[in-house]
Amino acid sequence: MSAAHPGLDELIDTVALLRAPGGCPWDADQTHESLVQYLVEESWELIDAIESGSREEMIEELGDVLYQVLFHADLAAHTDGERFDIDDVARHMTAKMVSRHPHVFGDREAETAADVVAFWDDLKADEKPHRTSVLDGIPRGMPALALAQKVLGKAEKVGVTDASALASPATEDELGRALLGLVASARSQGLDAERALRTAVRALEDEVRGAEASRTG
């Protein structure tokens, strides 16, 4: 019986060959930590391809991101204390998706995307009971703007809104120009826009945690 995805199997074998004894010395020397910079770079290149690239560029950049996943999995398969492989990763993800979609694999009903979003938080809470704040699990390494958007969404869930919010431009094009103008203004005054936004986000996070504490206190 032929493999369902022979191209994927070939790539998995290629990664294993490059990292095996007699393969590529550079590949053999890498660690999860040393590969982080490449995962970040490849992810941003994929975003560029999605936003403005061609079909061929998307295929290439998706492949680069996939390669990072396979590389980490092969590395783990040969690291004491880890010993998991790409099948373990895939099985874990399948189980997670089945759990997150009871309206498809179970008896829960959801007719719209909004219905799905409404009960995802409950599902996540059941999966990760150690998380006590809506802010838990947010990656701290996110760029400031993406981090701000994420935290604002979480803040709304506990009734915290940003009182300093201005009227939003009507379109993304107008919003983009407004944001660019703010960054240009900050730069002309010697201010660090990234750091300033992160500082504001941390203050908002303090408000969120304060609101959560008052609810449980």
Short mmCIF file of C-alpha atoms in Angstrom, two decimals:
data_model
loop_
_atom_site.label_atom_id
_atom_site.label_comp_id
_atom_site.label_asym_id
_atom_site.label_seq_id
_atom_site.Cartn_x
_atom_site.Cartn_y
_atom_site.Cartn_z
CA MET A 1 0.00 0.00 0.00
CA SER A 2 1.47 3.33 -1.02
CA ALA A 3 1.93 6.12 1.54
CA ALA A 4 -0.85 8.69 1.68
CA HIS A 5 1.68 11.51 1.68
CA PRO A 6 4.89 10.27 0.04
CA GLY A 7 6.30 13.80 -0.24
CA LEU A 8 5.95 14.34 3.50
CA ASP A 9 7.51 10.96 4.28
CA GLU A 10 10.42 11.82 1.99
CA LEU A 11 10.98 15.11 3.81
CA ILE A 12 10.88 13.37 7.22
CA ASP A 13 13.50 10.89 5.95
CA THR A 14 15.61 13.78 4.60
CA VAL A 15 15.63 15.51 7.99
CA ALA A 16 16.63 12.27 9.69
CA LEU A 17 19.43 11.67 7.17
CA LEU A 18 20.84 15.18 7.58
CA ARG A 19 20.90 14.85 11.37
CA ALA A 20 22.20 11.26 11.48
CA PRO A 21 25.88 10.35 11.92
CA GLY A 22 27.65 11.07 8.65
CA GLY A 23 25.07 13.67 7.72
CA CYS A 24 25.40 17.44 8.02
CA PRO A 25 27.64 18.63 10.92
CA TRP A 26 25.67 21.88 11.26
CA ASP A 27 22.35 20.06 11.56
CA ALA A 28 23.82 17.66 14.10
CA ASP A 29 25.01 20.54 16.30
CA GLN A 30 21.65 22.28 16.60
CA THR A 31 19.46 22.42 19.70
CA HIS A 32 15.86 23.50 20.26
CA GLU A 33 17.21 26.80 21.58
CA SER A 34 19.57 27.47 18.69
CA LEU A 35 16.74 26.92 16.21
CA VAL A 36 14.38 29.50 17.75
CA GLN A 37 15.73 32.37 15.63
CA TYR A 38 15.08 30.41 12.43
CA LEU A 39 11.55 29.51 13.47
CA VAL A 40 10.81 33.19 14.08
CA GLU A 41 12.36 34.23 10.77
CA GLU A 42 10.59 31.54 8.78
CA SER A 43 7.25 32.38 10.41
CA TRP A 44 7.57 36.05 9.44
CA GLU A 45 8.57 35.09 5.89
CA LEU A 46 5.45 32.92 5.69
CA ILE A 47 3.34 35.87 6.86
CA ASP A 48 4.88 37.99 4.10
CA ALA A 49 4.03 35.31 1.54
CA ILE A 50 0.43 35.08 2.79
CA GLU A 51 -0.04 38.83 2.67
CA SER A 52 1.68 39.64 -0.59
CA GLY A 53 3.26 36.56 -2.12
CA SER A 54 2.41 34.16 -4.90
CA ARG A 55 1.32 30.52 -4.77
CA GLU A 56 4.93 29.44 -5.29
CA GLU A 57 6.15 31.65 -2.43
CA MET A 58 3.51 30.27 -0.09
CA ILE A 59 4.52 26.71 -0.95
CA GLU A 60 8.16 27.55 -0.24
CA GLU A 61 7.53 29.36 3.03
CA LEU A 62 5.06 26.78 4.32
CA GLY A 63 7.74 24.21 3.58
CA ASP A 64 10.31 26.18 5.56
CA VAL A 65 7.99 26.32 8.59
CA LEU A 66 7.15 22.62 8.22
CA TYR A 67 10.86 21.85 8.09
CA GLN A 68 11.35 23.58 11.44
CA VAL A 69 8.64 21.41 13.01
CA LEU A 70 10.17 18.23 11.59
CA PHE A 71 13.65 19.32 12.69
CA HIS A 72 12.54 19.87 16.29
CA ALA A 73 10.71 16.55 16.34
CA ASP A 74 13.72 14.64 15.00
CA LEU A 75 15.97 16.39 17.49
CA ALA A 76 13.65 15.40 20.34
CA ALA A 77 13.53 11.80 19.12
CA HIS A 78 17.27 11.56 19.73
CA THR A 79 17.49 13.55 22.97
CA ASP A 80 17.45 11.79 26.34
CA GLY A 81 14.59 13.02 28.49
CA GLU A 82 12.48 14.00 25.48
CA ARG A 83 12.19 10.99 23.18
CA PHE A 84 9.16 12.05 21.16
CA ASP A 85 8.87 12.11 17.39
CA ILE A 86 6.69 13.69 14.72
CA ASP A 87 4.02 10.99 15.15
CA ASP A 88 3.72 11.88 18.84
CA VAL A 89 3.33 15.54 17.86
CA ALA A 90 0.70 14.67 15.26
CA ARG A 91 -1.27 12.39 17.59
CA HIS A 92 -1.27 15.00 20.34
CA MET A 93 -2.54 17.62 17.89
CA THR A 94 -5.26 15.32 16.58
CA ALA A 95 -6.48 14.62 20.12
CA LYS A 96 -6.41 18.34 20.88
CA MET A 97 -8.45 19.24 17.80
CA VAL A 98 -11.01 16.52 18.51
CA SER A 99 -11.35 17.82 22.06
CA ARG A 100 -11.65 21.42 20.87
CA HIS A 101 -14.41 20.56 18.37
CA PRO A 102 -17.14 18.72 20.28
CA HIS A 103 -19.62 20.24 17.83
CA VAL A 104 -17.99 18.13 15.11
CA PHE A 105 -16.81 15.03 17.00
CA GLY A 106 -19.30 15.09 19.89
CA ASP A 107 -22.85 16.11 20.67
CA ARG A 108 -22.38 19.81 21.30
CA GLU A 109 -24.12 22.17 18.87
CA ALA A 110 -22.56 25.18 17.15
CA GLU A 111 -24.13 26.77 14.11
CA THR A 112 -21.84 29.78 13.72
CA ALA A 113 -18.19 30.65 14.27
CA ALA A 114 -19.30 32.88 17.16
CA ASP A 115 -20.88 29.86 18.86
CA VAL A 116 -17.57 28.02 18.62
CA VAL A 117 -15.55 30.91 20.06
CA ALA A 118 -18.05 31.22 22.91
CA PHE A 119 -17.25 27.80 24.36
CA TRP A 120 -13.56 27.49 23.43
CA ASP A 121 -12.49 29.24 26.62
CA ASP A 122 -14.33 26.61 28.68
CA LEU A 123 -12.62 23.85 26.74
CA LYS A 124 -9.19 25.42 27.22
CA ALA A 125 -9.86 25.86 30.95
CA ASP A 126 -10.63 22.14 31.25
CA GLU A 127 -7.45 21.23 29.35
CA LYS A 128 -5.18 23.53 31.39
CA PRO A 129 -6.58 23.93 34.92
CA HIS A 130 -3.23 25.32 36.15
CA ARG A 131 -3.94 28.56 34.31
CA THR A 132 -5.62 30.92 36.75
CA SER A 133 -5.62 34.13 34.70
CA VAL A 134 -6.94 34.95 31.25
CA LEU A 135 -3.43 36.27 30.59
CA ASP A 136 -1.75 32.93 31.23
CA GLY A 137 -0.35 31.36 28.09
CA ILE A 138 0.14 34.59 26.14
CA PRO A 139 3.63 34.42 24.55
CA ARG A 140 5.74 37.23 26.01
CA GLY A 141 7.94 37.36 22.92
CA MET A 142 5.15 38.58 20.65
CA PRO A 143 5.74 41.93 18.91
CA ALA A 144 4.23 44.76 20.95
CA LEU A 145 1.33 45.46 18.59
CA ALA A 146 0.28 41.80 18.37
CA LEU A 147 0.71 41.50 22.13
CA ALA A 148 -1.46 44.57 22.72
CA GLN A 149 -4.24 43.19 20.54
CA LYS A 150 -4.09 39.83 22.33
CA VAL A 151 -4.13 41.35 25.81
CA LEU A 152 -6.98 43.73 24.93
CA GLY A 153 -9.06 40.76 23.83
CA LYS A 154 -8.34 38.93 27.08
CA ALA A 155 -9.01 42.07 29.14
CA GLU A 156 -12.50 42.37 27.69
CA LYS A 157 -13.33 38.92 29.05
CA VAL A 158 -12.96 40.21 32.62
CA GLY A 159 -14.63 43.55 31.95
CA VAL A 160 -11.46 45.65 31.64
CA THR A 161 -11.41 48.10 28.74
CA ASP A 162 -8.81 50.65 27.72
CA ALA A 163 -10.28 54.02 28.69
CA SER A 164 -7.62 55.79 26.59
CA ALA A 165 -8.78 54.15 23.36
CA LEU A 166 -9.41 56.64 20.57
CA ALA A 167 -12.00 56.45 17.84
CA SER A 168 -10.81 53.80 15.41
CA PRO A 169 -10.22 54.64 11.73
CA ALA A 170 -12.92 53.25 9.49
CA THR A 171 -10.68 50.96 7.42
CA GLU A 172 -7.48 48.98 7.87
CA ASP A 173 -5.81 51.27 5.33
CA GLU A 174 -6.65 54.31 7.45
CA LEU A 175 -5.61 52.45 10.59
CA GLY A 176 -2.28 51.52 9.04
CA ARG A 177 -1.54 55.12 8.12
CA ALA A 178 -2.53 56.30 11.59
CA LEU A 179 -0.25 53.75 13.25
CA LEU A 180 2.60 54.63 10.91
CA GLY A 181 2.07 58.29 11.74
CA LEU A 182 2.28 57.56 15.47
CA VAL A 183 5.52 55.63 15.01
CA ALA A 184 6.95 58.43 12.86
CA SER A 185 6.00 60.98 15.52
CA ALA A 186 7.60 58.87 18.25
CA ARG A 187 10.77 58.44 16.21
CA SER A 188 11.06 62.19 15.57
CA GLN A 189 10.92 62.76 19.34
CA GLY A 190 13.44 60.04 20.13
CA LEU A 191 10.84 57.77 21.69
CA ASP A 192 10.83 53.97 21.38
CA ALA A 193 7.38 53.01 20.09
CA GLU A 194 7.88 49.30 20.76
CA ARG A 195 8.98 49.84 24.36
CA ALA A 196 6.25 52.42 24.98
CA LEU A 197 3.51 50.06 23.83
CA ARG A 198 4.91 47.18 25.87
CA THR A 199 4.91 49.43 28.95
CA ALA A 200 1.27 50.36 28.32
CA VAL A 201 0.37 46.68 27.85
CA ARG A 202 2.02 45.77 31.17
CA ALA A 203 -0.09 48.44 32.89
CA LEU A 204 -3.21 46.97 31.28
CA GLU A 205 -2.18 43.49 32.43
CA ASP A 206 -1.91 44.82 36.00
CA GLU A 207 -5.49 46.07 35.68
CA VAL A 208 -6.64 42.69 34.42
CA ARG A 209 -4.97 40.82 37.28
CA GLY A 210 -6.41 43.32 39.73
CA ALA A 211 -9.91 42.73 38.34
CA GLU A 212 -9.41 38.97 38.56
CA ALA A 213 -8.20 39.23 42.15
CA SER A 214 -11.21 41.31 43.17
CA ARG A 215 -13.52 38.65 41.77
CA THR A 216 -11.90 35.84 43.71
CA GLY A 217 -11.15 37.81 46.85
#
